[in-house]
Amino acid sequence: MCQVDEDYIDAQLETKAGLSVSRKCMKCKEGSAVLIIRVGDAFCGDCFKEYFVHKFRAMLGKNRLIFPGEKVLLSVSGGPASSALLSQVQEGLSPETPKKLRFVPGIIYVDEGAACGQSLEERGEIKSQLETIFRASGFPFYVVHLEAVFSLPSSVLQCASSALDRRNESYKEAVDGFIQSACSETQRETGQGSNSYTEVQTLLSELSTQEWSGEVGIVTNKSQPFTPEQTEAVRTLLASVKTLTAREELLKTLRQHLILHTARVRGYSKVMMGDSCSRLAVKLLTNISLGRGAFLAMDTGFSDPRYGDIAIVRPMREYSSKEIAFYNRMFKVPSVITSALDTKVRSCSES
């Protein structure tokens, strides 16, 4: 039982000493731990990077939803989670990686400055910083402004059927077909006989993202893609919603429509989101409080197939925000912090 004169100081000191980073790495047992994730999981820098990369690759390999040669659009906002997602895809496609990722990536950034009350100068500065990061990746990227929702066709709301339905196709069959097509293409180019499986794997590992993508750089108009009237219309639309929760849900829906429309127009069949488990936990509680419990599996699971021809995948759903922050800090992953809607409550409600 608890006593009035009971002393808890010694127990607190022992707990803090047990979690000290001066201990050895729990994986290699040799290097000194530089960080602790969760309770008692101490890692050195090399083991933490290996753990972080392996979790991402294992998530994709376990679900087997992304087929070789498939075009995948990465939704990058510049925040920590989406920046870590971009870094993992870059590393998985680098020539030094032993088992490369085999999909064709692209990047989309949705400029939400109109919803957060940012000026044109602020939006232009954020856009230029993100363009520098995107160009360094070598992937094709698309900048879409929130004002573009007023020019979306009504078909974006319809659940379209995929022209190439691969749900009943075996992943192994898709990989074998991809290797055979690469082998036949190599034979046509070199004029040599059949290559062995090992030789084809070696050739695939030497492929670069530039050869896959065919289009690199920004795909947008040089002129201002929106008018002041459209910006004011976005602010009026958000101001008409009274609560912050409803305003965030509206902004998420508009963002989703823009991403889906861009993916359909540009020929992408998958969209990768950077939702971490910390963000998905917030989304889970929000959906329950809003009475949307029936959509929990699609809103928080690895894949969201509700849109038919475009599937949304969340390979970062096993990472906590703490793990992502440590990874970005330790390995210098560039990110751009922008104002969110919940940090601009007053400006949005007054506009």
Coordinates of C-alpha atoms in Angstrom, one line a residue:
M1 CA 0.0 0.0 0.0
C2 CA 1.0 3.6 -0.4
Q3 CA 2.4 5.4 2.6
V4 CA 2.6 9.0 3.5
D5 CA 6.3 9.0 4.0
E6 CA 7.1 6.7 1.1
D7 CA 10.1 7.9 -1.0
Y8 CA 9.9 7.5 -4.8
I9 CA 13.2 9.4 -5.6
D10 CA 15.4 6.3 -5.8
A11 CA 13.0 4.5 -8.1
Q12 CA 12.9 7.4 -10.5
L13 CA 16.7 7.6 -10.6
E14 CA 17.0 3.9 -11.3
T15 CA 14.5 4.2 -14.2
K16 CA 16.4 7.1 -15.8
A17 CA 19.7 5.2 -15.4
G18 CA 18.3 2.2 -17.1
L19 CA 17.3 4.2 -20.2
S20 CA 20.6 6.0 -20.6
V21 CA 22.0 6.2 -24.1
S22 CA 25.4 5.1 -22.8
R23 CA 24.3 1.5 -23.2
K24 CA 25.2 -0.7 -26.1
C25 CA 23.1 -1.2 -29.2
M26 CA 20.5 -3.8 -28.8
K27 CA 21.1 -5.2 -32.3
C28 CA 24.8 -5.4 -33.0
K29 CA 25.8 -5.4 -29.2
E30 CA 29.0 -3.5 -30.1
G31 CA 28.3 0.1 -31.0
S32 CA 27.2 2.7 -28.4
A33 CA 23.5 3.6 -28.6
V34 CA 22.8 7.1 -30.0
L35 CA 19.0 7.0 -29.6
I36 CA 16.2 5.1 -27.9
I37 CA 12.9 4.4 -29.7
R38 CA 10.1 3.0 -27.7
V39 CA 10.9 1.8 -24.2
G40 CA 14.4 0.3 -24.0
D41 CA 15.1 -0.1 -27.8
A42 CA 18.5 1.4 -28.1
F43 CA 20.2 1.6 -31.5
C44 CA 23.5 2.8 -32.9
G45 CA 23.3 4.9 -36.0
D46 CA 24.1 2.2 -38.5
C47 CA 21.7 -0.3 -37.0
F48 CA 18.9 2.3 -36.8
K49 CA 19.3 3.1 -40.5
E50 CA 19.2 -0.6 -41.4
Y51 CA 16.1 -1.1 -39.2
F52 CA 14.4 1.9 -40.7
V53 CA 15.1 0.8 -44.3
H54 CA 14.2 -2.8 -43.7
K55 CA 10.8 -1.8 -42.2
F56 CA 10.0 0.2 -45.4
R57 CA 11.0 -2.6 -47.8
A58 CA 9.3 -5.3 -45.7
M59 CA 6.1 -3.3 -45.7
L60 CA 6.1 -3.2 -49.5
G61 CA 7.2 -6.8 -49.9
K62 CA 4.7 -8.2 -47.4
N63 CA 1.7 -6.6 -49.1
R64 CA 2.8 -7.1 -52.7
L65 CA 0.4 -4.5 -54.1
I66 CA 2.9 -2.6 -56.2
F67 CA 3.8 -4.6 -59.4
P68 CA 7.1 -4.2 -61.3
G69 CA 7.1 -1.4 -63.8
E70 CA 4.0 0.2 -62.3
K71 CA 3.8 4.0 -62.1
V72 CA 3.5 5.2 -58.5
L73 CA 2.8 8.8 -57.5
L74 CA 4.4 10.0 -54.3
S75 CA 2.4 12.6 -52.4
V76 CA 5.0 14.9 -50.8
S77 CA 4.0 17.9 -48.8
G78 CA 7.5 18.7 -47.6
G79 CA 6.8 17.6 -44.0
P80 CA 8.9 15.0 -42.1
A81 CA 6.9 11.9 -43.0
S82 CA 6.6 12.5 -46.7
S83 CA 10.2 13.6 -46.9
A84 CA 11.3 10.4 -45.3
L85 CA 9.1 8.5 -47.8
L86 CA 10.8 10.2 -50.7
S87 CA 14.2 9.4 -49.2
Q88 CA 13.3 5.7 -48.9
V89 CA 12.2 5.5 -52.5
Q90 CA 15.4 7.3 -53.6
E91 CA 17.5 4.9 -51.7
G92 CA 15.5 1.9 -53.0
L93 CA 16.1 3.0 -56.6
S94 CA 19.8 3.9 -56.3
P95 CA 22.3 1.9 -58.3
E96 CA 24.1 0.8 -55.1
T97 CA 21.0 -0.9 -53.6
P98 CA 21.3 -4.7 -54.0
K99 CA 17.5 -5.3 -54.4
K100 CA 16.1 -2.3 -56.1
L101 CA 12.5 -1.2 -56.1
R102 CA 11.0 -1.9 -59.5
F103 CA 8.2 0.7 -59.8
V104 CA 8.4 4.0 -61.7
P105 CA 8.0 6.9 -59.2
G106 CA 6.6 10.4 -59.7
I107 CA 6.0 13.2 -57.2
I108 CA 3.0 15.5 -56.6
Y109 CA 2.9 18.5 -54.3
V110 CA -0.4 20.3 -53.6
D111 CA 0.1 23.9 -52.7
E112 CA -2.4 24.7 -50.0
G113 CA -1.3 28.3 -49.3
A114 CA -4.7 29.7 -50.2
A115 CA -6.3 27.8 -47.4
C116 CA -3.7 28.9 -44.8
G117 CA -3.7 32.6 -45.7
Q118 CA -0.2 32.7 -47.2
S119 CA 0.9 35.4 -49.5
L120 CA 2.1 34.8 -53.1
E121 CA 5.7 35.5 -52.0
E122 CA 5.5 32.9 -49.2
R123 CA 4.0 30.3 -51.5
G124 CA 6.6 31.0 -54.1
E125 CA 9.4 30.6 -51.6
I126 CA 8.1 27.3 -50.3
K127 CA 7.5 26.1 -53.9
S128 CA 11.1 26.9 -54.9
Q129 CA 12.5 25.1 -51.9
L130 CA 10.5 22.0 -52.7
E131 CA 11.4 22.1 -56.4
T132 CA 15.1 22.0 -55.5
I133 CA 14.5 18.8 -53.4
F134 CA 12.4 17.3 -56.2
R135 CA 14.9 18.0 -58.9
A136 CA 17.7 16.5 -56.8
S137 CA 15.7 13.2 -56.7
G138 CA 15.6 13.0 -60.5
F139 CA 11.9 12.0 -60.5
P140 CA 9.2 13.7 -62.6
F141 CA 7.2 16.0 -60.3
Y142 CA 3.9 17.9 -60.6
V143 CA 2.9 21.1 -58.7
V144 CA -0.8 21.5 -58.3
H145 CA -2.5 24.5 -56.6
L146 CA -5.5 24.2 -54.4
E147 CA -7.4 26.7 -56.7
A148 CA -7.4 24.0 -59.4
V149 CA -10.3 22.2 -57.7
F150 CA -12.7 24.6 -59.4
S151 CA -11.7 23.3 -62.8
L152 CA -11.8 19.5 -61.9
P153 CA -14.3 17.4 -64.0
S154 CA -17.2 15.8 -62.3
S155 CA -15.8 12.4 -63.2
V156 CA -13.2 12.7 -60.4
L157 CA -16.0 11.9 -57.9
Q158 CA -16.9 8.6 -59.7
C159 CA -15.3 5.3 -58.8
A160 CA -13.7 4.2 -62.1
S161 CA -12.8 0.6 -62.9
S162 CA -9.2 -0.1 -63.7
A163 CA -8.4 -0.7 -67.3
L164 CA -5.7 -3.1 -66.2
D165 CA -7.1 -5.0 -63.3
R166 CA -4.3 -6.8 -61.6
R167 CA -6.0 -7.9 -58.4
N168 CA -6.4 -11.5 -59.6
E169 CA -2.8 -11.6 -61.0
S170 CA -0.2 -13.4 -59.0
Y171 CA 2.7 -11.2 -57.8
K172 CA 5.1 -13.9 -58.8
E173 CA 3.7 -14.0 -62.3
A174 CA 4.0 -10.3 -62.6
V175 CA 7.7 -10.4 -61.5
D176 CA 8.4 -13.2 -63.9
G177 CA 6.7 -11.4 -66.8
F178 CA 8.7 -8.2 -65.9
I179 CA 12.0 -10.1 -66.0
Q180 CA 11.1 -11.9 -69.2
S181 CA 10.2 -8.6 -70.9
A182 CA 13.5 -7.0 -69.7
C183 CA 15.4 -10.1 -70.9
S184 CA 13.8 -9.9 -74.4
E185 CA 14.4 -6.2 -74.6
T186 CA 18.1 -6.7 -73.7
Q187 CA 18.4 -9.4 -76.4
R188 CA 17.0 -7.0 -79.0
E189 CA 19.4 -4.2 -78.0
T190 CA 22.5 -6.4 -77.7
G191 CA 21.6 -9.0 -80.4
Q192 CA 22.9 -11.8 -78.1
G193 CA 21.2 -15.0 -77.0
S194 CA 19.1 -15.7 -73.9
N195 CA 20.4 -14.4 -70.6
S196 CA 20.2 -16.3 -67.4
Y197 CA 18.1 -15.2 -64.4
T198 CA 21.2 -13.9 -62.6
E199 CA 22.3 -11.9 -65.6
V200 CA 18.9 -10.3 -65.9
Q201 CA 18.9 -9.4 -62.2
T202 CA 22.3 -7.8 -62.7
L203 CA 21.0 -5.8 -65.7
L204 CA 18.0 -4.7 -63.7
S205 CA 20.1 -3.5 -60.8
E206 CA 22.1 -1.3 -63.3
L207 CA 18.9 0.5 -64.5
S208 CA 18.5 4.1 -63.5
T209 CA 15.4 6.0 -62.7
Q210 CA 16.1 8.4 -65.5
E211 CA 15.8 5.5 -68.0
W212 CA 12.5 4.5 -66.6
S213 CA 10.7 7.8 -66.2
G214 CA 11.1 9.3 -69.6
E215 CA 10.0 12.7 -68.3
V216 CA 12.0 14.6 -65.6
G217 CA 11.3 18.0 -64.1
I218 CA 8.3 20.1 -63.3
V219 CA 5.1 19.8 -65.3
T220 CA 3.2 23.0 -64.9
N221 CA 2.5 26.3 -66.6
K222 CA 5.1 29.1 -66.5
S223 CA 2.4 31.7 -66.0
Q224 CA 0.4 32.1 -62.8
P225 CA -1.9 29.0 -62.9
F226 CA -4.7 30.6 -60.8
T227 CA -6.4 33.9 -60.5
P228 CA -7.0 36.1 -57.4
E229 CA -10.7 35.4 -57.7
Q230 CA -10.1 31.6 -57.4
T231 CA -7.9 32.2 -54.3
E232 CA -10.6 34.3 -52.7
A233 CA -13.2 31.6 -53.6
V234 CA -11.1 28.9 -51.8
R235 CA -10.9 31.1 -48.7
T236 CA -14.6 31.9 -48.8
L237 CA -15.4 28.2 -49.1
L238 CA -13.3 27.3 -46.1
A239 CA -14.6 30.3 -44.1
S240 CA -18.2 29.0 -44.6
V241 CA -17.3 25.9 -42.5
K242 CA -17.6 26.8 -38.9
T243 CA -15.5 24.2 -37.0
L244 CA -11.8 23.5 -37.5
T245 CA -12.5 19.7 -37.7
A246 CA -14.9 20.1 -40.6
R247 CA -12.6 22.6 -42.3
E248 CA -9.7 20.1 -42.1
E249 CA -12.0 17.3 -43.5
L250 CA -13.0 19.6 -46.4
L251 CA -9.4 20.5 -47.1
K252 CA -8.4 16.8 -47.0
T253 CA -11.2 16.0 -49.5
L254 CA -10.1 18.7 -51.9
R255 CA -6.5 17.6 -51.7
Q256 CA -7.5 14.0 -52.4
H257 CA -9.5 15.0 -55.5
L258 CA -6.5 16.9 -56.9
I259 CA -4.1 14.0 -56.3
L260 CA -6.5 11.4 -57.8
H261 CA -7.2 13.6 -60.9
T262 CA -3.4 14.1 -61.5
A263 CA -2.7 10.4 -61.1
R264 CA -5.4 9.5 -63.6
V265 CA -4.3 12.1 -66.2
R266 CA -0.6 11.2 -65.9
G267 CA -1.2 7.5 -66.0
Y268 CA -0.4 6.5 -62.4
S269 CA -2.2 3.5 -60.8
K270 CA -0.9 3.9 -57.2
V271 CA -0.5 6.8 -54.9
M272 CA 1.9 6.7 -51.9
M273 CA 1.0 8.7 -48.9
G274 CA 3.3 9.6 -46.1
D275 CA 0.9 8.9 -43.2
S276 CA 2.7 7.7 -40.1
C277 CA 1.2 5.6 -37.3
S278 CA 1.0 8.7 -35.1
R279 CA -1.0 10.5 -37.8
L280 CA -3.2 7.5 -38.5
A281 CA -4.0 7.2 -34.7
V282 CA -5.3 10.8 -34.8
K283 CA -7.3 9.9 -38.0
L284 CA -8.8 6.8 -36.3
L285 CA -10.1 8.8 -33.3
T286 CA -11.3 11.6 -35.6
N287 CA -13.3 9.1 -37.7
I288 CA -14.8 7.5 -34.7
S289 CA -15.9 10.8 -33.2
L290 CA -17.4 11.9 -36.6
G291 CA -19.3 8.6 -36.9
R292 CA -17.2 7.3 -39.8
G293 CA -16.2 4.0 -38.2
A294 CA -17.3 2.1 -41.3
F295 CA -14.3 3.6 -43.2
L296 CA -11.6 2.9 -40.6
A297 CA -10.2 0.0 -42.5
M298 CA -9.7 2.0 -45.7
D299 CA -8.6 5.2 -43.9
T300 CA -6.0 3.6 -41.7
G301 CA -5.0 0.4 -43.5
F302 CA -2.0 -0.1 -45.8
S303 CA -4.2 0.1 -49.0
D304 CA -7.3 2.1 -49.8
P305 CA -9.0 0.6 -53.0
R306 CA -12.2 2.6 -52.8
Y307 CA -11.4 4.7 -55.9
G308 CA -11.2 1.7 -58.3
D309 CA -8.5 2.6 -60.8
I310 CA -6.3 4.4 -58.3
A311 CA -5.2 2.6 -55.1
I312 CA -3.7 4.6 -52.2
V313 CA -1.0 2.9 -50.2
R314 CA 0.6 3.9 -46.9
P315 CA 4.1 2.3 -46.5
M316 CA 5.0 4.7 -43.6
R317 CA 2.1 3.5 -41.4
E318 CA 4.4 1.4 -39.1
Y319 CA 6.6 4.4 -38.3
S320 CA 6.0 6.6 -35.3
S321 CA 6.6 10.4 -35.7
K322 CA 9.5 10.0 -33.2
E323 CA 11.3 7.5 -35.5
I324 CA 10.8 9.6 -38.5
A325 CA 12.1 12.7 -36.7
F326 CA 15.2 10.8 -35.6
Y327 CA 15.9 9.5 -39.1
N328 CA 15.5 12.9 -40.8
R329 CA 17.8 14.5 -38.2
M330 CA 20.5 11.8 -38.2
F331 CA 20.7 11.4 -41.9
K332 CA 20.0 15.0 -43.0
V333 CA 16.8 14.3 -44.9
P334 CA 15.7 17.7 -46.3
S335 CA 12.2 18.9 -45.5
V336 CA 10.2 22.1 -45.7
I337 CA 8.0 23.0 -42.8
T338 CA 4.9 24.9 -43.9
S339 CA 1.9 26.4 -42.1
A340 CA -0.9 24.0 -41.6
L341 CA -4.6 24.8 -41.5
D342 CA -4.8 24.4 -37.7
T343 CA -2.0 27.0 -37.2
K344 CA -4.0 29.6 -39.3
V345 CA -7.3 29.4 -37.5
R346 CA -7.8 33.1 -37.1
S347 CA -6.7 34.1 -40.6
C348 CA -8.9 31.5 -42.2
S349 CA -11.9 32.4 -40.1
E350 CA -11.5 36.1 -40.7
S351 CA -11.1 35.9 -44.4

